[in-house]
């Protein structure tokens, strides 16, 4: 008899459940029987909750088996473009869990949290030096909230001058959160076209700029991984009409230590600590999207801000022009600890090497895959490179098929179909934390997939072949999600499975 795996695919806990099994033994209730159910009927159940019944070992093994099906940055390259899914040093995680930081309650008196206030104060100073800004707010919980915070400050700035203006200009290659943030702040969004090199069309910008435009929201490097080489001319065109230049700093890791947004004419910008400075990204975990401003916008920063009075630090709320609070307490403090530890550990030279290596890795992938996959723009790449599926279309293979086949090769797929200005986009960001050996494995897989597309396209169209769950109807799952388990009505009846 040939050896084979007799274990079936992992089932739901409800399917593993058996009546009477228990994972814990609770002591008897110490209240009289008559009082046990003396509750308002609105808060009681007519029937048991219907939770699965399993032993402790069954629960532990279930979740351990699921964890082994997961892909993680600790297992291999995460080439998601625009997301910077890089390896984060474990020492930073340990520092963030030190009792003095992890157990610090946000409502403690200021005299008892001078160490935490000092860390926030020093982190703000470090970010201001790195980015060429005068002040920062650490409050925003992620990049999108940082965008909204920045645009609210823009509105307050223009309102004080007697004209809040009506329009926010956004390039067609921007992150989708940019127009959303501007709309939430009450502005009308207008799109600025890109040139044939994927950058802002400076002529189109100059023709559109007038007194109605409050701000241009510019991602630099943009979502093609291309640096806006005319950034200073862009800033002059915006400032000439009294507008402000906002920079989406989600891609700041492309030039940390090499150049600073404040020196380019940028008036305010957010950055993502959970991309550039070693905090967890993805999985719904906490983030941090600090916003830096030039002096003219400093009065409008959210309250409170950390101020130093001689040797004592305090949270200042006395700021009459502030836009108010944008986050409970002060923000996601654990993210500040990780980012500050990362900055101190690297120092100026280390941060510069970090960005240089990120750019080197992206360009290595670009060079090794150029010609195999179509490169829609010839402008130099920085931290990420965008290919398209044009070279594969004749075989009936598209971007989604490449992404699914990569899973069979043991890699997480890159970002697909973004940015929207590239048809069939494959957006790859290797980050600085990957070795040449790991990049070579990824490149070999991408080359092999391109060859398979020409030789046997069915392999890609049916991928993935090695995962526990094969290709899903993602559109159907998004439109008709089943988020609650219901026991089948009779044996053999189909069971709903969560698609959320």
Short mmCIF file of C-alpha atoms in Angstrom, two decimals, residues 5 13 16 41 69 122 152 163 220 243 263 402 436 441 447:
data_model
loop_
_atom_site.label_atom_id
_atom_site.label_comp_id
_atom_site.label_asym_id
_atom_site.label_seq_id
_atom_site.Cartn_x
_atom_site.Cartn_y
_atom_site.Cartn_z
CA UNK A 5 -2.15 11.47 3.80
CA UNK A 13 -14.87 23.89 14.34
CA UNK A 16 -15.39 18.93 14.35
CA UNK A 41 -35.80 38.15 29.20
CA UNK A 69 -1.32 27.00 5.86
CA UNK A 122 12.08 62.60 20.29
CA UNK A 152 -8.53 69.17 7.40
CA UNK A 163 -11.23 81.51 1.32
CA UNK A 220 6.10 60.75 -4.61
CA UNK A 243 -2.38 76.56 -3.15
CA UNK A 263 13.27 70.56 0.65
CA UNK A 402 0.10 34.79 -12.95
CA UNK A 436 19.79 38.34 -3.72
CA UNK A 441 14.10 32.43 -6.53
CA UNK A 447 10.24 33.45 -15.65
#
